[in-house]
């Protein structure tokens, strides 16, 4: 590992994308992450990290863990921090030891002085960003909010023939983007009601579609399961598009209207539930009431 880069918090949303970019450029990477349950749940080692990345589970507040992680490192990117919005912040300040809070805000080199020595030895500097992270988290809590929508991410998926497909090319003006996998038991339980939803809303074809995205899954197994619906399934073999949406666990589903994510459902849903159906139908009916002179509303293919 001599000459490699250590990324603390490398299993997180930002960190994992950085790790992917480094690996794509031929850099050897080691990740140190505590897999904070508030963010990662109770899962094991993250499967979405690129092949060849060395993963060490440990906290930046543990000097011994940091000492092990620093061996052979040329540079360190420090992204580990306690993050979240209101419930996580309340948990943090009421339950997390003061030493951890100080480590995140000001005192990381004090808690783990070996990291500072390692950085100095490598001729690099340490930029203190945890205070900014805390202020950013507080801004999320107290800053005035908009309507809660955000632009749907782009990216390329793969079809059953192994060809790259821009996700935007498969989007209707109103789209359910559904991330799932055959290796995910909860995903399998909701497929029947999702299929029923697709059938019941068939009259809206062209204005509404369900985009099934199989994540890190075997194409043959997916084909066996979906049968003649195979053409409606695309594949995200390395979680790339799922991560862009913010998905770390399956299943997750997003309601995208005119290229904007307006709703997110985490976990398996009963797609026969009247409230969910009403929300989807409202979006489609509002679309049909818009002036016909404008564009179709279909997002442009995104790369």
mmCIF file of C-alpha atoms in Angstrom:
data_model
loop_
_atom_site.group_PDB
_atom_site.id
_atom_site.type_symbol
_atom_site.label_atom_id
_atom_site.label_comp_id
_atom_site.label_asym_id
_atom_site.label_seq_id
_atom_site.Cartn_x
_atom_site.Cartn_y
_atom_site.Cartn_z
ATOM 1 C CA UNK A 1 0.000 0.000 0.000
ATOM 2 C CA UNK A 2 3.020 2.327 -0.039
ATOM 3 C CA UNK A 3 2.104 5.595 -1.751
ATOM 4 C CA UNK A 4 -1.656 5.087 -1.413
ATOM 5 C CA UNK A 5 -4.332 7.521 -0.233
ATOM 6 C CA UNK A 6 -6.338 7.149 2.987
ATOM 7 C CA UNK A 7 -9.924 8.446 2.875
ATOM 8 C CA UNK A 8 -11.560 8.757 6.283
ATOM 9 C CA UNK A 9 -15.335 8.500 6.025
ATOM 10 C CA UNK A 10 -14.802 6.937 2.622
ATOM 11 C CA UNK A 11 -17.947 4.803 2.841
ATOM 12 C CA UNK A 12 -20.175 7.877 3.034
ATOM 13 C CA UNK A 13 -22.013 9.588 0.181
ATOM 14 C CA UNK A 14 -19.263 12.077 -0.698
ATOM 15 C CA UNK A 15 -16.380 9.839 0.347
ATOM 16 C CA UNK A 16 -17.467 6.871 -1.767
ATOM 17 C CA UNK A 17 -17.696 9.034 -4.888
ATOM 18 C CA UNK A 18 -14.200 10.364 -4.201
ATOM 19 C CA UNK A 19 -12.935 6.811 -3.733
ATOM 20 C CA UNK A 20 -14.469 5.783 -7.078
ATOM 21 C CA UNK A 21 -12.810 8.748 -8.804
ATOM 22 C CA UNK A 22 -9.416 7.965 -7.276
ATOM 23 C CA UNK A 23 -9.603 4.287 -8.223
ATOM 24 C CA UNK A 24 -10.629 5.232 -11.765
ATOM 25 C CA UNK A 25 -7.375 7.196 -11.992
ATOM 26 C CA UNK A 26 -5.296 4.250 -10.869
ATOM 27 C CA UNK A 27 -4.793 5.423 -7.290
ATOM 28 C CA UNK A 28 -4.624 2.811 -4.560
ATOM 29 C CA UNK A 29 -7.093 3.668 -1.811
ATOM 30 C CA UNK A 30 -7.636 2.670 1.788
ATOM 31 C CA UNK A 31 -10.878 3.638 3.565
ATOM 32 C CA UNK A 32 -11.277 4.171 7.312
ATOM 33 C CA UNK A 33 -14.940 4.411 8.329
ATOM 34 C CA UNK A 34 -16.848 3.565 11.490
ATOM 35 C CA UNK A 35 -20.057 2.833 9.526
ATOM 36 C CA UNK A 36 -22.110 5.050 11.834
ATOM 37 C CA UNK A 37 -25.513 3.308 12.261
ATOM 38 C CA UNK A 38 -27.372 6.611 11.850
ATOM 39 C CA UNK A 39 -26.059 6.701 8.277
ATOM 40 C CA UNK A 40 -25.313 3.092 7.302
ATOM 41 C CA UNK A 41 -27.740 1.102 9.456
ATOM 42 C CA UNK A 42 -26.400 -2.177 10.825
ATOM 43 C CA UNK A 43 -24.874 -3.352 7.556
ATOM 44 C CA UNK A 44 -21.590 -5.141 7.043
ATOM 45 C CA UNK A 45 -18.686 -3.929 4.917
ATOM 46 C CA UNK A 46 -20.074 -1.732 2.111
ATOM 47 C CA UNK A 47 -20.407 -3.693 -1.130
ATOM 48 C CA UNK A 48 -20.538 -0.587 -3.285
ATOM 49 C CA UNK A 49 -16.884 0.385 -2.835
ATOM 50 C CA UNK A 50 -14.812 -0.388 -5.940
ATOM 51 C CA UNK A 51 -12.928 -3.665 -6.150
ATOM 52 C CA UNK A 52 -9.415 -3.378 -4.769
ATOM 53 C CA UNK A 53 -10.200 -0.756 -2.117
ATOM 54 C CA UNK A 54 -8.903 -1.753 1.306
ATOM 55 C CA UNK A 55 -11.619 -1.157 3.896
ATOM 56 C CA UNK A 56 -10.825 -0.725 7.601
ATOM 57 C CA UNK A 57 -13.676 -0.352 10.052
ATOM 58 C CA UNK A 58 -12.731 2.039 12.826
ATOM 59 C CA UNK A 59 -13.233 5.501 14.289
ATOM 60 C CA UNK A 60 -11.054 8.572 13.864
ATOM 61 C CA UNK A 61 -11.344 9.004 17.643
ATOM 62 C CA UNK A 62 -9.422 5.749 18.154
ATOM 63 C CA UNK A 63 -5.671 6.507 17.933
ATOM 64 C CA UNK A 64 -4.810 2.832 17.402
ATOM 65 C CA UNK A 65 -7.200 2.574 14.441
ATOM 66 C CA UNK A 66 -5.745 5.740 12.920
ATOM 67 C CA UNK A 67 -2.185 4.465 13.449
ATOM 68 C CA UNK A 68 -3.026 1.272 11.522
ATOM 69 C CA UNK A 69 -4.764 3.174 8.764
ATOM 70 C CA UNK A 70 -1.819 5.561 8.244
ATOM 71 C CA UNK A 71 0.767 2.887 7.543
ATOM 72 C CA UNK A 72 2.171 3.446 4.054
ATOM 73 C CA UNK A 73 -0.063 6.403 3.240
ATOM 74 C CA UNK A 74 1.224 9.241 1.087
ATOM 75 C CA UNK A 75 -1.825 11.467 1.593
ATOM 76 C CA UNK A 76 -4.981 11.639 3.693
ATOM 77 C CA UNK A 77 -8.387 13.025 2.750
ATOM 78 C CA UNK A 78 -10.313 13.587 5.974
ATOM 79 C CA UNK A 79 -14.076 13.426 5.430
ATOM 80 C CA UNK A 80 -15.191 11.543 8.548
ATOM 81 C CA UNK A 81 -17.667 13.556 10.598
ATOM 82 C CA UNK A 82 -20.875 13.128 12.568
ATOM 83 C CA UNK A 83 -23.538 14.373 10.170
ATOM 84 C CA UNK A 84 -27.286 14.552 9.858
ATOM 85 C CA UNK A 85 -30.324 16.704 10.392
ATOM 86 C CA UNK A 86 -32.504 17.365 13.444
ATOM 87 C CA UNK A 87 -32.923 13.832 14.905
ATOM 88 C CA UNK A 88 -29.257 12.975 14.339
ATOM 89 C CA UNK A 89 -28.045 16.276 15.798
ATOM 90 C CA UNK A 90 -30.188 15.757 18.889
ATOM 91 C CA UNK A 91 -28.847 12.218 19.234
ATOM 92 C CA UNK A 92 -25.331 13.544 18.735
ATOM 93 C CA UNK A 93 -25.397 16.258 21.384
ATOM 94 C CA UNK A 94 -27.287 14.173 23.945
ATOM 95 C CA UNK A 95 -25.692 10.755 23.496
ATOM 96 C CA UNK A 96 -22.254 11.114 21.885
ATOM 97 C CA UNK A 97 -19.284 11.698 24.212
ATOM 98 C CA UNK A 98 -17.877 15.206 24.295
ATOM 99 C CA UNK A 99 -14.545 13.905 23.005
ATOM 100 C CA UNK A 100 -16.207 12.771 19.770
ATOM 101 C CA UNK A 101 -17.871 16.155 19.288
ATOM 102 C CA UNK A 102 -14.577 17.958 19.864
ATOM 103 C CA UNK A 103 -12.840 15.575 17.486
ATOM 104 C CA UNK A 104 -15.288 16.494 14.752
ATOM 105 C CA UNK A 105 -15.225 20.237 15.388
ATOM 106 C CA UNK A 106 -11.728 21.190 16.480
ATOM 107 C CA UNK A 107 -9.519 18.561 17.947
ATOM 108 C CA UNK A 108 -8.945 15.750 15.494
ATOM 109 C CA UNK A 109 -5.132 16.025 15.694
ATOM 110 C CA UNK A 110 -5.375 16.063 19.500
ATOM 111 C CA UNK A 111 -7.427 12.886 19.617
ATOM 112 C CA UNK A 112 -5.234 11.168 17.039
ATOM 113 C CA UNK A 113 -1.893 13.029 16.957
ATOM 114 C CA UNK A 114 -0.335 10.370 14.786
ATOM 115 C CA UNK A 115 -2.416 11.584 11.857
ATOM 116 C CA UNK A 116 -0.957 15.073 12.110
ATOM 117 C CA UNK A 117 2.549 13.648 12.322
ATOM 118 C CA UNK A 118 1.872 11.447 9.326
ATOM 119 C CA UNK A 119 0.600 14.398 7.314
ATOM 120 C CA UNK A 120 3.630 16.508 8.213
ATOM 121 C CA UNK A 121 5.954 13.646 7.358
ATOM 122 C CA UNK A 122 4.301 13.327 3.964
ATOM 123 C CA UNK A 123 4.756 17.047 3.362
ATOM 124 C CA UNK A 124 1.005 17.718 3.282
ATOM 125 C CA UNK A 125 -1.198 20.044 5.265
ATOM 126 C CA UNK A 126 -4.368 19.599 7.260
ATOM 127 C CA UNK A 127 -7.368 21.749 6.463
ATOM 128 C CA UNK A 128 -9.801 22.003 9.351
ATOM 129 C CA UNK A 129 -13.237 21.589 7.821
ATOM 130 C CA UNK A 130 -15.271 19.863 10.572
ATOM 131 C CA UNK A 131 -16.503 23.208 11.970
ATOM 132 C CA UNK A 132 -17.823 24.088 8.538
ATOM 133 C CA UNK A 133 -19.537 20.687 8.373
ATOM 134 C CA UNK A 134 -21.276 21.400 11.688
ATOM 135 C CA UNK A 135 -22.420 24.823 10.503
ATOM 136 C CA UNK A 136 -23.660 23.234 7.284
ATOM 137 C CA UNK A 137 -25.663 20.660 9.237
ATOM 138 C CA UNK A 138 -27.183 23.424 11.370
ATOM 139 C CA UNK A 139 -28.057 25.343 8.210
ATOM 140 C CA UNK A 140 -29.955 22.292 6.944
ATOM 141 C CA UNK A 141 -32.026 22.389 10.137
ATOM 142 C CA UNK A 142 -32.692 26.113 10.472
ATOM 143 C CA UNK A 143 -32.421 27.569 6.941
ATOM 144 C CA UNK A 144 -35.779 28.366 5.295
ATOM 145 C CA UNK A 145 -36.854 25.443 3.120
ATOM 146 C CA UNK A 146 -38.190 25.417 -0.409
ATOM 147 C CA UNK A 147 -40.717 22.969 -1.792
ATOM 148 C CA UNK A 148 -38.483 19.970 -1.137
ATOM 149 C CA UNK A 149 -37.878 19.107 -4.783
ATOM 150 C CA UNK A 150 -34.511 18.603 -6.448
ATOM 151 C CA UNK A 151 -33.293 17.879 -9.932
ATOM 152 C CA UNK A 152 -33.205 14.200 -10.806
ATOM 153 C CA UNK A 153 -29.618 12.999 -11.354
ATOM 154 C CA UNK A 154 -28.448 11.797 -14.747
ATOM 155 C CA UNK A 155 -26.100 8.972 -15.573
ATOM 156 C CA UNK A 156 -25.847 5.819 -17.650
ATOM 157 C CA UNK A 157 -27.473 2.478 -16.950
ATOM 158 C CA UNK A 158 -27.066 -0.783 -18.872
ATOM 159 C CA UNK A 159 -29.720 -2.668 -20.828
ATOM 160 C CA UNK A 160 -30.152 -6.435 -21.082
ATOM 161 C CA UNK A 161 -27.739 -6.500 -24.018
ATOM 162 C CA UNK A 162 -24.995 -4.809 -22.021
ATOM 163 C CA UNK A 163 -25.330 -1.502 -23.890
ATOM 164 C CA UNK A 164 -25.094 1.812 -22.014
ATOM 165 C CA UNK A 165 -28.374 3.722 -21.818
ATOM 166 C CA UNK A 166 -28.784 7.330 -20.573
ATOM 167 C CA UNK A 167 -31.359 7.200 -17.792
ATOM 168 C CA UNK A 168 -33.025 10.308 -19.176
ATOM 169 C CA UNK A 169 -33.889 8.507 -22.404
ATOM 170 C CA UNK A 170 -36.175 6.121 -20.491
ATOM 171 C CA UNK A 171 -37.946 8.770 -18.420
ATOM 172 C CA UNK A 172 -41.547 9.856 -19.032
ATOM 173 C CA UNK A 173 -42.832 13.238 -17.823
ATOM 174 C CA UNK A 174 -43.923 11.390 -14.668
ATOM 175 C CA UNK A 175 -41.664 8.472 -13.723
ATOM 176 C CA UNK A 176 -41.261 6.130 -10.791
ATOM 177 C CA UNK A 177 -37.540 5.347 -10.625
ATOM 178 C CA UNK A 178 -37.393 2.099 -8.664
ATOM 179 C CA UNK A 179 -34.064 0.711 -7.391
ATOM 180 C CA UNK A 180 -34.291 -2.988 -6.503
ATOM 181 C CA UNK A 181 -32.498 -6.353 -6.803
ATOM 182 C CA UNK A 182 -33.374 -10.040 -6.838
ATOM 183 C CA UNK A 183 -30.934 -10.589 -3.933
ATOM 184 C CA UNK A 184 -33.009 -8.186 -1.795
ATOM 185 C CA UNK A 185 -35.906 -10.017 -0.045
ATOM 186 C CA UNK A 186 -37.972 -6.856 0.701
ATOM 187 C CA UNK A 187 -37.664 -5.887 -2.972
ATOM 188 C CA UNK A 188 -39.228 -9.156 -4.031
ATOM 189 C CA UNK A 189 -42.204 -8.737 -1.700
ATOM 190 C CA UNK A 190 -43.316 -5.462 -3.305
ATOM 191 C CA UNK A 191 -42.899 -6.447 -6.972
ATOM 192 C CA UNK A 192 -46.478 -7.852 -7.285
ATOM 193 C CA UNK A 193 -48.107 -4.605 -6.123
ATOM 194 C CA UNK A 194 -45.714 -2.572 -8.287
ATOM 195 C CA UNK A 195 -46.669 -4.704 -11.292
ATOM 196 C CA UNK A 196 -50.340 -4.168 -10.490
ATOM 197 C CA UNK A 197 -49.743 -0.404 -10.340
ATOM 198 C CA UNK A 198 -48.132 -0.500 -13.783
ATOM 199 C CA UNK A 199 -51.078 -2.429 -15.204
ATOM 200 C CA UNK A 200 -53.716 -0.206 -13.613
ATOM 201 C CA UNK A 201 -52.058 2.961 -14.905
ATOM 202 C CA UNK A 202 -51.580 1.568 -18.409
ATOM 203 C CA UNK A 203 -53.955 4.179 -19.839
ATOM 204 C CA UNK A 204 -51.403 6.856 -18.919
ATOM 205 C CA UNK A 205 -48.621 5.241 -20.961
ATOM 206 C CA UNK A 206 -46.519 7.980 -22.520
ATOM 207 C CA UNK A 207 -47.131 10.343 -19.613
ATOM 208 C CA UNK A 208 -46.209 7.850 -16.893
ATOM 209 C CA UNK A 209 -43.776 4.958 -16.620
ATOM 210 C CA UNK A 210 -42.072 2.825 -14.002
ATOM 211 C CA UNK A 211 -38.330 2.542 -14.557
ATOM 212 C CA UNK A 212 -37.071 -0.632 -12.889
ATOM 213 C CA UNK A 213 -33.346 -0.379 -12.079
ATOM 214 C CA UNK A 214 -31.736 -3.640 -10.933
ATOM 215 C CA UNK A 215 -28.744 -2.768 -8.746
ATOM 216 C CA UNK A 216 -25.601 -4.930 -8.625
ATOM 217 C CA UNK A 217 -27.639 -7.862 -9.873
ATOM 218 C CA UNK A 218 -27.185 -10.839 -12.150
ATOM 219 C CA UNK A 219 -28.804 -10.221 -15.550
ATOM 220 C CA UNK A 220 -29.746 -13.851 -16.082
ATOM 221 C CA UNK A 221 -31.398 -14.064 -12.678
ATOM 222 C CA UNK A 222 -33.298 -10.832 -13.297
ATOM 223 C CA UNK A 223 -34.407 -12.082 -16.710
ATOM 224 C CA UNK A 224 -35.715 -15.311 -15.193
ATOM 225 C CA UNK A 225 -37.691 -13.370 -12.607
ATOM 226 C CA UNK A 226 -39.261 -10.644 -14.755
ATOM 227 C CA UNK A 227 -39.872 -12.780 -17.857
ATOM 228 C CA UNK A 228 -41.532 -10.859 -20.685
ATOM 229 C CA UNK A 229 -41.111 -7.588 -18.753
ATOM 230 C CA UNK A 230 -37.324 -7.726 -19.260
ATOM 231 C CA UNK A 231 -37.329 -4.803 -21.703
ATOM 232 C CA UNK A 232 -38.586 -2.525 -18.923
ATOM 233 C CA UNK A 233 -35.579 -3.278 -16.706
ATOM 234 C CA UNK A 234 -32.227 -1.496 -16.762
ATOM 235 C CA UNK A 235 -29.147 -2.325 -14.700
ATOM 236 C CA UNK A 236 -26.928 -0.317 -12.372
ATOM 237 C CA UNK A 237 -24.048 -2.793 -11.885
ATOM 238 C CA UNK A 238 -21.879 -0.601 -9.600
ATOM 239 C CA UNK A 239 -24.524 1.466 -7.756
ATOM 240 C CA UNK A 240 -23.373 4.552 -9.687
ATOM 241 C CA UNK A 241 -26.813 5.971 -10.528
ATOM 242 C CA UNK A 242 -28.332 4.724 -7.261
ATOM 243 C CA UNK A 243 -25.679 6.648 -5.349
ATOM 244 C CA UNK A 244 -26.361 9.768 -7.395
ATOM 245 C CA UNK A 245 -29.947 9.612 -6.220
ATOM 246 C CA UNK A 246 -28.797 9.039 -2.637
ATOM 247 C CA UNK A 247 -29.757 5.371 -2.425
ATOM 248 C CA UNK A 248 -27.619 3.158 -0.183
ATOM 249 C CA UNK A 249 -30.153 0.476 0.697
ATOM 250 C CA UNK A 250 -32.793 -1.323 -1.332
ATOM 251 C CA UNK A 251 -35.528 -0.963 -2.256
ATOM 252 C CA UNK A 252 -35.967 2.766 -2.798
ATOM 253 C CA UNK A 253 -38.289 4.558 -5.197
ATOM 254 C CA UNK A 254 -38.401 8.145 -6.458
ATOM 255 C CA UNK A 255 -41.287 10.021 -8.056
ATOM 256 C CA UNK A 256 -39.805 12.246 -10.756
ATOM 257 C CA UNK A 257 -41.998 14.901 -12.389
ATOM 258 C CA UNK A 258 -40.589 16.981 -15.249
ATOM 259 C CA UNK A 259 -37.062 16.028 -14.213
ATOM 260 C CA UNK A 260 -37.593 16.966 -10.544
ATOM 261 C CA UNK A 261 -37.608 14.470 -7.675
ATOM 262 C CA UNK A 262 -40.777 15.282 -5.742
ATOM 263 C CA UNK A 263 -41.094 12.216 -3.505
ATOM 264 C CA UNK A 264 -38.948 9.399 -2.136
ATOM 265 C CA UNK A 265 -40.123 6.108 -0.657
ATOM 266 C CA UNK A 266 -37.582 4.198 1.445
ATOM 267 C CA UNK A 267 -38.092 0.471 1.849
ATOM 268 C CA UNK A 268 -40.770 -1.838 0.463
ATOM 269 C CA UNK A 269 -44.169 -0.239 -0.170
ATOM 270 C CA UNK A 270 -47.684 -1.467 -0.831
ATOM 271 C CA UNK A 271 -48.287 0.184 -4.200
ATOM 272 C CA UNK A 272 -51.993 -0.620 -3.865
ATOM 273 C CA UNK A 273 -52.205 1.817 -0.942
ATOM 274 C CA UNK A 274 -54.710 4.557 -1.862
ATOM 275 C CA UNK A 275 -52.585 7.462 -0.602
ATOM 276 C CA UNK A 276 -49.587 6.488 -2.742
ATOM 277 C CA UNK A 277 -51.726 5.940 -5.826
ATOM 278 C CA UNK A 278 -53.495 9.259 -5.304
ATOM 279 C CA UNK A 279 -50.162 11.074 -5.159
ATOM 280 C CA UNK A 280 -48.994 9.497 -8.436
ATOM 281 C CA UNK A 281 -52.309 10.028 -10.208
ATOM 282 C CA UNK A 282 -52.414 13.659 -9.107
ATOM 283 C CA UNK A 283 -49.015 14.250 -10.716
ATOM 284 C CA UNK A 284 -50.152 12.646 -13.988
ATOM 285 C CA UNK A 285 -53.487 14.463 -14.076
ATOM 286 C CA UNK A 286 -51.843 17.818 -13.383
ATOM 287 C CA UNK A 287 -49.476 17.087 -16.248
ATOM 288 C CA UNK A 288 -52.390 16.432 -18.633
ATOM 289 C CA UNK A 289 -53.997 19.724 -17.651
ATOM 290 C CA UNK A 290 -50.931 21.710 -18.688
ATOM 291 C CA UNK A 291 -51.066 23.651 -21.997
ATOM 292 C CA UNK A 292 -50.352 21.366 -24.941
ATOM 293 C CA UNK A 293 -48.287 23.997 -26.762
ATOM 294 C CA UNK A 294 -45.241 23.511 -24.569
ATOM 295 C CA UNK A 295 -42.639 20.817 -24.630
ATOM 296 C CA UNK A 296 -43.582 17.271 -23.759
ATOM 297 C CA UNK A 297 -41.824 17.543 -20.428
ATOM 298 C CA UNK A 298 -39.633 14.543 -21.115
ATOM 299 C CA UNK A 299 -36.143 15.262 -19.730
ATOM 300 C CA UNK A 300 -33.310 15.327 -22.197
ATOM 301 C CA UNK A 301 -30.987 12.297 -22.113
ATOM 302 C CA UNK A 302 -28.419 12.916 -19.405
ATOM 303 C CA UNK A 303 -24.883 11.661 -19.254
#
